[in-house]
Amino acid sequence: MAAKVILHIGQQKSGTTYLQDVLGHIAEPLAREAGILYPDSIREVLPDAIENHERATRGLLGDEYPWVSADDAAGERDKWLRLMEKVRAWPDTVLISAEALSVIRSAAVARLLAEFDGADVEIVITTRRLDRSLPSLWQQHVRNGRHSTIEEYFAALVEQRERGPEAIEEELDLHLWRAFGLGGLVRRWAAAVGPDRVRVVINPGSPADLLWRRFAAAVGARGCSGRPSADVRARRTHGGLTSEETELMVALNRRLEDSGWSTFECRALREEILLNGLLVRGERGGPVAVPDSARDLVAAWAEEDVAALRRSGVEIVGRPRELRPAPEPPDGPGSLASSERVAEAAAAAIMAVAPRGRYGPEPRRKSLPAWIRTRVRPEQGIPGPPSPDAPAAPDAPAATAVPRGAALPNAPEAPDAPDSSNAFGARDPQEARDAGSPQ
C-alpha cells in the first residue's frame, strides 16, 4: 500500500479539469522527482486525454452518485480494482483526482477511506467564488441538456439550501450543496481524516497558472510547479458559454425534449452546434453572471463559507477574501443578454448544422431557344422565314419549311428540358416544398 494517498475531491468548476490536464502532462517527472504517482487509465489508450479518476470511483461508490445507475456502476468496477492495484504497488504518494467525491455523504466517505487502510490519507479541496462557480455550473448543465433558466436554477438553489444542513448531509438529491457548501464540505472530510490533513486551495481566477502553483504546494510538489510548459499552464480546458449562448441552448433543449429524438441524437446535435458554431466564434461575449435577484443571497452564502473556513482549523492555500463575490456584476458584453447577441448565436448555430449542399439549386438544363440565345452572337443573326413579297436572293437555295418541333438545319442537338421550373429541380409542387423545408 502507498505510504500516502492524496484525494483531490473538487469542487466542480474550481479548475479541476485544468489541474488534471497539467498533472497528465507532467506525470512522469512528478513520479520521478516528487515521488507522487498520478495513476493513468485513459492515458494508457489516449496519451493526450485529460485524466481523472471519477469513473473508477463509480465502481466503488456508484450508488452514491445520483447520476450513475446501478448497471453503470457495476460496469466501472474493474476500473476501481485496477486503480487500487496501482495504489498498492506504489511505495510513496498516490494522487487521485475526482471532483465527484465532493458530493458523497459521510457513510460513503468512510467506505472510501477504508479502501486505503494502511496509508495516510490527505484531502485537497479546490474552491472558487460562488458568483463564478454557480453560474458556470448552470451553463454546464445546459450544455448537457437541461433547460431551466438561470432564474429557475437559482430559485432551486435557494429552496435546497433552506432545507438546512442536516437535510443536505443526509438526502441524496441535495448533492449540489454538499459540494458547494464549502463549510459543510470541509467539516465532513475533516471529521473523517482530521483538520490537519485537509487543505483548501483557493482559485483566484488569474493569473492563469496561480491555481497550479498553489495546488503543487498543497500536494507537496512545489519543485515541479515549473515543469509544465507555459502553454499548458496558461491554457483553458473548458470554453464556457455566454449568457446569450446559454439562452439559445435552453430553448433548443426544450424543443429537443418534445421532439422524440434519442439521447444520442440530442447530444450529437448539441456538440455539433457547440464545437462548430458557438465556441469557435471570435466575439462571443463574457461569462454568465448571477442574476440581480440572487446577488445578495450569493454574497451572504459566501460570507458563511469564509467564516466556516476560518473556524475549521484546516490549512488554507490562498486568501479567504478571494472567495467573496465581486461587488458589482461583471462588465462587458456577457453580463446581460441582448436580443442582438442571441440572434448572432442562433445564426452561428444554424450555420454549424445546415447541410449546405441541400440548399443549392441543381443546374437547370436549357431549352433550344435558351441555348441559341446564349451561344449565337448577336451580329450573326438568326434568319427568319422569308417574306412572301420579298424577291428571292440570287443564287440562294429555295427556302425550305421547317416542321414545328424539328431541329434547325446544322443546329446542335438541344439539351433536355428541365423536369419543372422550381429551384430545387423537384418533379412536383409537393416535392419542391419538401426539398426546401428543414427536416
CSV table of C-alpha atoms in Angstrom, one decimal:
chain,number,residue,atom,x,y,z
A,1,MET,CA,0.0,0.0,0.0
A,2,ALA,CA,1.2,3.5,-0.8
A,3,ALA,CA,2.6,5.4,2.2
A,4,LYS,CA,0.2,8.3,1.5
A,5,VAL,CA,-2.9,8.9,-0.6
A,6,ILE,CA,-4.0,12.4,-1.5
A,7,LEU,CA,-7.6,12.7,-2.6
A,8,HIS,CA,-8.3,15.8,-4.7
A,9,ILE,CA,-12.1,16.0,-4.4
A,10,GLY,CA,-13.1,19.1,-6.3
A,11,GLN,CA,-15.2,21.3,-6.1
A,12,GLN,CA,-16.6,21.3,-9.6
A,13,LYS,CA,-15.9,24.4,-11.7
A,14,SER,CA,-13.0,25.3,-9.4
A,15,GLY,CA,-10.3,24.5,-12.0
A,16,THR,CA,-10.2,20.7,-11.5
A,17,THR,CA,-10.1,19.9,-15.2
A,18,TYR,CA,-7.3,22.4,-15.7
A,19,LEU,CA,-5.3,20.7,-12.9
A,20,GLN,CA,-5.9,17.2,-14.3
A,21,ASP,CA,-4.6,18.4,-17.7
A,22,VAL,CA,-1.5,19.7,-16.1
A,23,LEU,CA,-0.9,16.6,-14.0
A,24,GLY,CA,-1.3,14.4,-17.0
A,25,HIS,CA,1.4,16.3,-18.8
A,26,ILE,CA,3.9,16.0,-16.0
A,27,ALA,CA,3.0,12.6,-14.6
A,28,GLU,CA,6.5,11.1,-15.3
A,29,PRO,CA,8.6,13.9,-13.7
A,30,LEU,CA,6.0,14.1,-10.9
A,31,ALA,CA,6.6,10.5,-10.0
A,32,ARG,CA,10.4,10.6,-10.6
A,33,GLU,CA,11.2,13.9,-8.8
A,34,ALA,CA,8.4,14.2,-6.2
A,35,GLY,CA,7.6,10.6,-5.6
A,36,ILE,CA,3.9,11.3,-6.5
A,37,LEU,CA,2.1,8.8,-8.7
A,38,TYR,CA,-0.8,10.3,-10.8
A,39,PRO,CA,-2.3,6.9,-12.0
A,40,ASP,CA,-3.3,6.7,-15.6
A,41,SER,CA,-6.2,4.8,-17.1
A,42,ILE,CA,-7.5,6.9,-20.0
A,43,ARG,CA,-3.9,8.0,-20.9
A,44,GLU,CA,-2.9,4.3,-21.4
A,45,VAL,CA,-5.0,4.4,-24.5
A,46,LEU,CA,-5.2,8.1,-25.4
A,47,PRO,CA,-1.9,9.8,-24.3
A,48,ASP,CA,-3.3,13.3,-24.7
A,49,ALA,CA,-6.5,12.7,-22.8
A,50,ILE,CA,-7.3,14.6,-19.6
A,51,GLU,CA,-7.0,12.0,-16.9
A,52,ASN,CA,-9.4,11.9,-13.9
A,53,HIS,CA,-10.5,9.1,-11.6
A,54,GLU,CA,-14.2,9.7,-11.3
A,55,ARG,CA,-15.2,6.7,-13.4
A,56,ALA,CA,-13.0,4.5,-11.3
A,57,THR,CA,-14.7,5.7,-8.1
A,58,ARG,CA,-18.1,4.9,-9.6
A,59,GLY,CA,-17.0,1.2,-9.4
A,60,LEU,CA,-16.9,1.6,-5.6
A,61,LEU,CA,-19.4,4.4,-4.9
A,62,GLY,CA,-21.7,4.4,-7.9
A,63,ASP,CA,-24.9,4.3,-5.9
A,64,GLU,CA,-23.7,7.5,-4.1
A,65,TYR,CA,-23.7,9.5,-7.3
A,66,PRO,CA,-27.3,10.3,-8.2
A,67,TRP,CA,-26.5,10.5,-11.9
A,68,VAL,CA,-25.0,6.9,-12.0
A,69,SER,CA,-27.2,3.9,-12.4
A,70,ALA,CA,-26.5,0.5,-10.7
A,71,ASP,CA,-25.6,-1.0,-14.1
A,72,ASP,CA,-23.2,1.8,-14.9
A,73,ALA,CA,-21.6,1.4,-11.5
A,74,ALA,CA,-21.1,-2.3,-12.0
A,75,GLY,CA,-19.6,-1.7,-15.4
A,76,GLU,CA,-16.9,0.5,-13.8
A,77,ARG,CA,-15.9,-2.0,-11.1
A,78,ASP,CA,-12.9,-3.2,-13.0
A,79,LYS,CA,-11.6,0.4,-13.2
A,80,TRP,CA,-11.6,0.8,-9.5
A,81,LEU,CA,-9.8,-2.6,-9.0
A,82,ARG,CA,-7.1,-1.6,-11.5
A,83,LEU,CA,-6.7,1.8,-9.7
A,84,MET,CA,-6.3,0.0,-6.4
A,85,GLU,CA,-3.6,-2.3,-7.8
A,86,LYS,CA,-1.6,0.8,-8.7
A,87,VAL,CA,-2.2,2.3,-5.2
A,88,ARG,CA,-0.9,-0.9,-3.5
A,89,ALA,CA,2.1,-1.2,-5.8
A,90,TRP,CA,3.4,2.3,-5.4
A,91,PRO,CA,5.6,2.8,-2.3
A,92,ASP,CA,5.4,6.6,-1.9
A,93,THR,CA,2.4,9.0,-2.5
A,94,VAL,CA,-0.5,8.5,-4.9
A,95,LEU,CA,-2.6,11.4,-6.0
A,96,ILE,CA,-6.3,10.6,-7.0
A,97,SER,CA,-8.4,13.4,-8.6
A,98,ALA,CA,-12.2,13.1,-8.8
A,99,GLU,CA,-14.4,16.1,-8.2
A,100,ALA,CA,-17.5,14.0,-7.8
A,101,LEU,CA,-16.1,12.9,-4.4
A,102,SER,CA,-17.2,16.3,-3.1
A,103,VAL,CA,-20.9,15.1,-3.3
A,104,ILE,CA,-20.7,11.9,-1.3
A,105,ARG,CA,-22.2,11.6,2.2
A,106,SER,CA,-20.3,10.7,5.4
A,107,ALA,CA,-21.0,6.9,5.2
A,108,ALA,CA,-19.6,6.8,1.7
A,109,VAL,CA,-16.6,8.8,2.9
A,110,ALA,CA,-15.9,6.1,5.5
A,111,ARG,CA,-16.3,3.4,2.8
A,112,LEU,CA,-13.8,5.1,0.5
A,113,LEU,CA,-11.2,5.7,3.2
A,114,ALA,CA,-11.4,2.0,4.3
A,115,GLU,CA,-10.0,1.1,0.9
A,116,PHE,CA,-6.8,2.9,1.8
A,117,ASP,CA,-6.3,1.2,5.1
A,118,GLY,CA,-2.6,1.4,6.0
A,119,ALA,CA,-2.0,4.7,4.1
A,120,ASP,CA,-2.1,8.2,5.4
A,121,VAL,CA,-4.9,10.0,3.6
A,122,GLU,CA,-4.9,13.7,3.0
A,123,ILE,CA,-7.7,15.7,1.3
A,124,VAL,CA,-7.2,18.7,-1.1
A,125,ILE,CA,-10.2,20.8,-1.9
A,126,THR,CA,-10.1,23.4,-4.7
A,127,THR,CA,-12.7,26.1,-4.5
A,128,ARG,CA,-13.7,29.3,-6.2
A,129,ARG,CA,-16.0,32.3,-5.7
A,130,LEU,CA,-19.7,31.3,-5.8
A,131,ASP,CA,-20.6,34.1,-8.2
A,132,ARG,CA,-18.3,32.3,-10.7
A,133,SER,CA,-18.8,28.7,-9.9
A,134,LEU,CA,-22.6,28.5,-9.6
A,135,PRO,CA,-23.4,30.3,-13.0
A,136,SER,CA,-20.7,28.2,-14.6
A,137,LEU,CA,-22.3,25.0,-13.2
A,138,TRP,CA,-25.7,26.2,-14.7
A,139,GLN,CA,-24.3,26.7,-18.2
A,140,GLN,CA,-22.6,23.3,-17.9
A,141,HIS,CA,-26.0,21.7,-17.0
A,142,VAL,CA,-27.5,23.4,-20.1
A,143,ARG,CA,-24.7,22.1,-22.3
A,144,ASN,CA,-25.6,18.6,-21.0
A,145,GLY,CA,-29.3,19.0,-21.9
A,146,ARG,CA,-31.0,20.8,-19.1
A,147,HIS,CA,-33.4,23.6,-19.9
A,148,SER,CA,-34.1,25.6,-16.7
A,149,THR,CA,-33.4,29.3,-17.0
A,150,ILE,CA,-30.8,30.9,-14.7
A,151,GLU,CA,-33.6,32.4,-12.6
A,152,GLU,CA,-35.2,29.0,-12.2
A,153,TYR,CA,-31.9,27.5,-11.4
A,154,PHE,CA,-31.1,29.9,-8.6
A,155,ALA,CA,-34.6,29.6,-7.2
A,156,ALA,CA,-34.0,25.9,-6.9
A,157,LEU,CA,-30.7,26.6,-5.1
A,158,VAL,CA,-32.4,28.8,-2.6
A,159,GLU,CA,-35.1,26.2,-1.9
A,160,GLN,CA,-32.5,23.4,-1.4
A,161,ARG,CA,-30.2,25.4,0.9
A,162,GLU,CA,-33.2,26.5,3.0
A,163,ARG,CA,-33.8,22.8,3.8
A,164,GLY,CA,-30.9,23.0,6.2
A,165,PRO,CA,-27.5,21.4,6.9
A,166,GLU,CA,-28.9,18.1,8.2
A,167,ALA,CA,-31.0,17.5,5.1
A,168,ILE,CA,-28.1,18.4,2.9
A,169,GLU,CA,-25.9,15.9,4.7
A,170,GLU,CA,-28.5,13.1,4.5
A,171,GLU,CA,-30.6,13.4,1.4
A,172,LEU,CA,-29.0,12.0,-1.7
A,173,ASP,CA,-30.6,14.5,-4.1
A,174,LEU,CA,-29.2,17.6,-2.3
A,175,HIS,CA,-25.7,16.7,-3.6
A,176,LEU,CA,-25.2,20.1,-5.1
A,177,TRP,CA,-25.0,21.9,-1.7
A,178,ARG,CA,-22.9,19.0,-0.3
A,179,ALA,CA,-20.3,20.1,-2.8
A,180,PHE,CA,-20.7,23.8,-3.0
A,181,GLY,CA,-21.5,24.5,0.7
A,182,LEU,CA,-17.8,24.9,1.5
A,183,GLY,CA,-18.2,25.0,5.2
A,184,GLY,CA,-20.1,21.7,5.3
A,185,LEU,CA,-17.7,20.1,2.8
A,186,VAL,CA,-14.7,20.9,4.9
A,187,ARG,CA,-16.4,19.7,8.1
A,188,ARG,CA,-17.4,16.4,6.6
A,189,TRP,CA,-13.9,15.4,5.5
A,190,ALA,CA,-12.1,17.0,8.4
A,191,ALA,CA,-14.3,14.8,10.7
A,192,ALA,CA,-13.1,11.7,8.8
A,193,VAL,CA,-9.3,12.4,8.5
A,194,GLY,CA,-8.7,15.3,10.9
A,195,PRO,CA,-8.5,19.0,10.1
A,196,ASP,CA,-4.6,18.8,9.9
A,197,ARG,CA,-5.0,16.6,6.8
A,198,VAL,CA,-7.3,18.9,4.9
A,199,ARG,CA,-6.1,21.7,2.6
A,200,VAL,CA,-8.3,24.2,0.9
A,201,VAL,CA,-6.8,25.7,-2.3
A,202,ILE,CA,-8.5,28.9,-3.4
A,203,ASN,CA,-8.6,29.6,-7.2
A,204,PRO,CA,-8.5,33.4,-7.7
A,205,GLY,CA,-9.1,33.0,-11.4
A,206,SER,CA,-6.0,34.8,-12.6
A,207,PRO,CA,-3.2,34.7,-13.4
A,208,ALA,CA,-3.8,31.5,-15.3
A,209,ASP,CA,-1.2,29.4,-13.6
A,210,LEU,CA,-1.6,30.6,-10.0
A,211,LEU,CA,-4.0,27.8,-9.2
A,212,TRP,CA,-1.5,25.2,-10.4
A,213,ARG,CA,1.3,26.8,-8.3
A,214,ARG,CA,-0.9,26.7,-5.2
A,215,PHE,CA,-2.0,23.2,-5.9
A,216,ALA,CA,1.5,22.0,-6.4
A,217,ALA,CA,2.4,23.4,-3.0
A,218,ALA,CA,-0.6,21.7,-1.3
A,219,VAL,CA,0.3,18.2,-2.6
A,220,GLY,CA,4.0,18.5,-1.9
A,221,ALA,CA,5.1,19.1,-5.5
A,222,ARG,CA,6.4,22.6,-5.3
A,223,GLY,CA,9.6,21.6,-7.0
A,224,CYS,CA,7.5,20.5,-10.1
A,225,SER,CA,5.5,23.7,-10.3
A,226,GLY,CA,7.5,24.9,-13.3
A,227,ARG,CA,7.5,21.6,-15.0
A,228,PRO,CA,4.5,22.0,-17.4
A,229,SER,CA,5.2,24.1,-20.5
A,230,ALA,CA,4.0,27.7,-20.4
A,231,ASP,CA,1.2,27.0,-22.9
A,232,VAL,CA,-0.1,24.1,-20.8
A,233,ARG,CA,0.0,26.2,-17.6
A,234,ALA,CA,-1.8,29.1,-19.3
A,235,ARG,CA,-4.4,27.4,-21.4
A,236,ARG,CA,-8.1,27.0,-20.5
A,237,THR,CA,-9.5,23.5,-20.7
A,238,HIS,CA,-13.2,24.5,-20.7
A,239,GLY,CA,-14.9,27.0,-23.0
A,240,GLY,CA,-17.9,28.3,-21.1
A,241,LEU,CA,-21.0,29.6,-22.8
A,242,THR,CA,-22.0,33.2,-22.7
A,243,SER,CA,-25.4,34.4,-21.4
A,244,GLU,CA,-26.8,34.6,-25.0
A,245,GLU,CA,-25.4,31.2,-26.0
A,246,THR,CA,-26.9,29.6,-22.9
A,247,GLU,CA,-30.3,31.1,-23.5
A,248,LEU,CA,-30.2,29.7,-27.0
A,249,MET,CA,-29.3,26.3,-25.7
A,250,VAL,CA,-32.1,26.4,-23.1
A,251,ALA,CA,-34.6,27.0,-25.9
A,252,LEU,CA,-33.1,24.3,-28.0
A,253,ASN,CA,-33.1,21.7,-25.2
A,254,ARG,CA,-36.8,22.4,-24.6
A,255,ARG,CA,-37.6,21.7,-28.2
A,256,LEU,CA,-35.5,18.6,-28.2
A,257,GLU,CA,-37.3,17.2,-25.2
A,258,ASP,CA,-40.5,17.4,-27.1
A,259,SER,CA,-39.1,16.1,-30.3
A,260,GLY,CA,-38.9,12.4,-29.7
A,261,TRP,CA,-35.2,12.4,-30.6
A,262,SER,CA,-33.0,9.9,-28.8
A,263,THR,CA,-30.5,10.9,-26.1
A,264,PHE,CA,-27.7,10.2,-28.5
A,265,GLU,CA,-29.2,12.3,-31.3
A,266,CYS,CA,-29.7,15.2,-29.0
A,267,ARG,CA,-26.2,15.1,-27.6
A,268,ALA,CA,-24.7,14.9,-31.1
A,269,LEU,CA,-26.7,17.9,-32.3
A,270,ARG,CA,-25.6,19.9,-29.2
A,271,GLU,CA,-22.0,19.0,-29.7
A,272,GLU,CA,-22.1,20.0,-33.4
A,273,ILE,CA,-23.6,23.4,-32.5
A,274,LEU,CA,-21.2,24.0,-29.7
A,275,LEU,CA,-17.9,22.9,-31.3
A,276,ASN,CA,-18.5,24.1,-34.8
A,277,GLY,CA,-20.9,27.1,-34.2
A,278,LEU,CA,-20.7,28.8,-30.8
A,279,LEU,CA,-17.3,28.1,-29.2
A,280,VAL,CA,-15.3,28.9,-32.3
A,281,ARG,CA,-16.6,32.5,-32.7
A,282,GLY,CA,-14.3,35.4,-32.2
A,283,GLU,CA,-16.7,37.8,-30.5
A,284,ARG,CA,-18.8,35.8,-28.1
A,285,GLY,CA,-19.3,37.9,-25.0
A,286,GLY,CA,-18.4,37.4,-21.4
A,287,PRO,CA,-19.2,34.8,-18.8
A,288,VAL,CA,-22.7,34.0,-17.4
A,289,ALA,CA,-23.4,36.1,-14.3
A,290,VAL,CA,-25.5,35.7,-11.2
A,291,PRO,CA,-28.9,37.3,-11.8
A,292,ASP,CA,-29.5,40.6,-9.9
A,293,SER,CA,-32.3,38.9,-7.9
A,294,ALA,CA,-29.8,36.5,-6.4
A,295,ARG,CA,-26.7,38.6,-5.9
A,296,ASP,CA,-27.3,39.5,-2.2
A,297,LEU,CA,-28.0,35.8,-1.4
A,298,VAL,CA,-24.8,34.6,-3.1
A,299,ALA,CA,-22.8,37.2,-1.2
A,300,ALA,CA,-24.4,36.0,2.1
A,301,TRP,CA,-23.6,32.4,1.3
A,302,ALA,CA,-20.0,33.3,0.5
A,303,GLU,CA,-19.6,35.1,3.9
A,304,GLU,CA,-20.9,32.0,5.7
A,305,ASP,CA,-18.3,29.9,3.9
A,306,VAL,CA,-15.5,32.3,4.7
A,307,ALA,CA,-16.4,32.3,8.3
A,308,ALA,CA,-16.7,28.5,8.5
A,309,LEU,CA,-13.4,28.1,6.7
A,310,ARG,CA,-11.6,30.3,9.1
A,311,ARG,CA,-13.0,28.4,12.1
A,312,SER,CA,-12.3,25.0,10.6
A,313,GLY,CA,-8.6,24.7,11.5
A,314,VAL,CA,-7.7,23.3,8.1
A,315,GLU,CA,-4.8,24.7,6.0
A,316,ILE,CA,-5.8,27.4,3.6
A,317,VAL,CA,-3.7,28.0,0.5
A,318,GLY,CA,-4.7,31.4,-0.7
A,319,ARG,CA,-6.6,34.3,0.9
A,320,PRO,CA,-10.2,33.7,2.2
A,321,ARG,CA,-11.2,37.1,0.9
A,322,GLU,CA,-10.7,35.8,-2.6
A,323,LEU,CA,-14.0,33.8,-2.1
A,324,ARG,CA,-16.1,37.0,-1.8
A,325,PRO,CA,-18.1,37.8,-4.9
A,326,ALA,CA,-17.3,40.9,-6.9
A,327,PRO,CA,-19.3,43.9,-5.6
A,328,GLU,CA,-20.8,44.7,-9.0
A,329,PRO,CA,-22.0,42.5,-11.9
A,330,PRO,CA,-19.2,41.8,-14.4
A,331,ASP,CA,-18.9,44.5,-17.0
A,332,GLY,CA,-18.8,43.7,-20.7
A,333,PRO,CA,-20.9,42.1,-23.4
A,334,GLY,CA,-21.6,38.9,-21.5
A,335,SER,CA,-23.0,40.5,-18.3
A,336,LEU,CA,-26.5,40.8,-19.6
A,337,ALA,CA,-28.1,39.0,-22.5
A,338,SER,CA,-29.3,41.0,-25.5
A,339,SER,CA,-31.6,40.0,-28.3
A,340,GLU,CA,-29.0,41.0,-30.9
A,341,ARG,CA,-26.3,38.7,-29.4
A,342,VAL,CA,-28.8,35.9,-29.0
A,343,ALA,CA,-29.7,36.3,-32.7
A,344,GLU,CA,-26.0,36.2,-33.6
A,345,ALA,CA,-25.5,33.0,-31.6
A,346,ALA,CA,-28.6,31.5,-33.2
A,347,ALA,CA,-27.2,32.3,-36.7
A,348,ALA,CA,-23.9,30.6,-35.8
A,349,ALA,CA,-25.8,27.6,-34.5
A,350,ILE,CA,-27.8,27.3,-37.7
A,351,MET,CA,-24.7,27.6,-39.9
A,352,ALA,CA,-23.0,24.9,-37.9
A,353,VAL,CA,-25.6,22.3,-38.7
A,354,ALA,CA,-27.0,23.4,-42.0
A,355,PRO,CA,-26.3,20.9,-44.9
A,356,ARG,CA,-25.0,23.5,-47.3
A,357,GLY,CA,-25.3,21.3,-50.4
A,358,ARG,CA,-29.0,20.8,-49.8
A,359,TYR,CA,-29.9,24.4,-50.5
A,360,GLY,CA,-28.0,24.9,-53.7
A,361,PRO,CA,-30.3,24.6,-56.9
A,362,GLU,CA,-29.4,22.0,-59.4
A,363,PRO,CA,-28.0,23.3,-62.7
A,364,ARG,CA,-31.0,23.9,-65.0
A,365,ARG,CA,-30.9,22.3,-68.4
A,366,LYS,CA,-31.5,24.8,-71.2
A,367,SER,CA,-34.2,24.6,-73.9
A,368,LEU,CA,-33.2,25.1,-77.6
A,369,PRO,CA,-34.2,28.8,-77.7
A,370,ALA,CA,-32.3,29.4,-74.5
A,371,TRP,CA,-29.3,27.5,-75.9
A,372,ILE,CA,-29.4,29.7,-79.0
A,373,ARG,CA,-29.6,32.9,-77.0
A,374,THR,CA,-26.5,32.1,-75.1
A,375,ARG,CA,-24.4,30.5,-77.9
A,376,VAL,CA,-25.1,32.7,-81.0
A,377,ARG,CA,-23.5,36.1,-81.2
A,378,PRO,CA,-26.0,39.0,-81.9
A,379,GLU,CA,-24.1,40.0,-85.1
A,380,GLN,CA,-24.6,36.6,-86.6
A,381,GLY,CA,-28.3,36.9,-86.5
A,382,ILE,CA,-30.9,34.1,-86.9
A,383,PRO,CA,-32.6,34.1,-90.3
A,384,GLY,CA,-36.4,34.1,-90.0
A,385,PRO,CA,-38.9,32.7,-92.7
A,386,PRO,CA,-38.8,34.7,-96.0
A,387,SER,CA,-41.5,37.3,-96.6
A,388,PRO,CA,-43.9,36.4,-99.5
A,389,ASP,CA,-43.3,39.7,-101.2
A,390,ALA,CA,-39.5,39.7,-100.9
A,391,PRO,CA,-37.5,38.9,-104.1
A,392,ALA,CA,-35.5,35.8,-103.9
A,393,ALA,CA,-31.9,36.2,-103.3
A,394,PRO,CA,-29.7,35.4,-106.3
A,395,ASP,CA,-28.2,32.0,-106.3
A,396,ALA,CA,-29.9,31.3,-102.9
A,397,PRO,CA,-31.5,27.9,-102.5
A,398,ALA,CA,-35.2,27.9,-102.1
A,399,ALA,CA,-36.4,28.3,-98.5
A,400,THR,CA,-37.5,25.0,-97.0
A,401,ALA,CA,-40.2,25.0,-94.4
A,402,VAL,CA,-39.2,23.5,-91.1
A,403,PRO,CA,-41.8,21.5,-89.4
A,404,ARG,CA,-42.8,22.6,-85.9
A,405,GLY,CA,-40.6,20.8,-83.3
A,406,ALA,CA,-38.0,19.8,-85.8
A,407,ALA,CA,-34.3,20.7,-85.3
A,408,LEU,CA,-32.9,23.6,-87.3
A,409,PRO,CA,-30.5,22.6,-90.0
A,410,ASN,CA,-27.0,22.2,-88.8
A,411,ALA,CA,-28.0,23.1,-85.2
A,412,PRO,CA,-26.6,21.1,-82.4
A,413,GLU,CA,-28.9,18.8,-80.6
A,414,ALA,CA,-30.7,20.7,-77.8
A,415,PRO,CA,-30.1,19.7,-74.2
A,416,ASP,CA,-33.0,18.1,-72.4
A,417,ALA,CA,-35.5,20.5,-70.8
A,418,PRO,CA,-35.8,20.5,-67.0
A,419,ASP,CA,-38.5,18.5,-65.3
A,420,SER,CA,-40.1,21.5,-63.7
A,421,SER,CA,-39.4,25.2,-63.1
A,422,ASN,CA,-38.9,25.0,-59.3
A,423,ALA,CA,-35.5,25.9,-57.9
A,424,PHE,CA,-34.8,22.5,-56.4
A,425,GLY,CA,-35.4,20.5,-59.6
A,426,ALA,CA,-38.3,18.6,-57.9
A,427,ARG,CA,-40.8,16.9,-60.1
A,428,ASP,CA,-44.0,18.2,-58.5
A,429,PRO,CA,-45.0,21.1,-56.1
A,430,GLN,CA,-45.1,18.9,-53.0
A,431,GLU,CA,-41.6,17.6,-53.7
A,432,ALA,CA,-40.5,21.1,-54.1
A,433,ARG,CA,-41.9,22.1,-50.8
A,434,ASP,CA,-40.3,19.1,-49.1
A,435,ALA,CA,-36.9,19.9,-50.7
A,436,GLY,CA,-37.0,23.4,-49.4
A,437,SER,CA,-38.1,22.8,-45.8
A,438,PRO,CA,-35.8,21.7,-42.9
A,439,GLN,CA,-36.3,18.2,-41.6
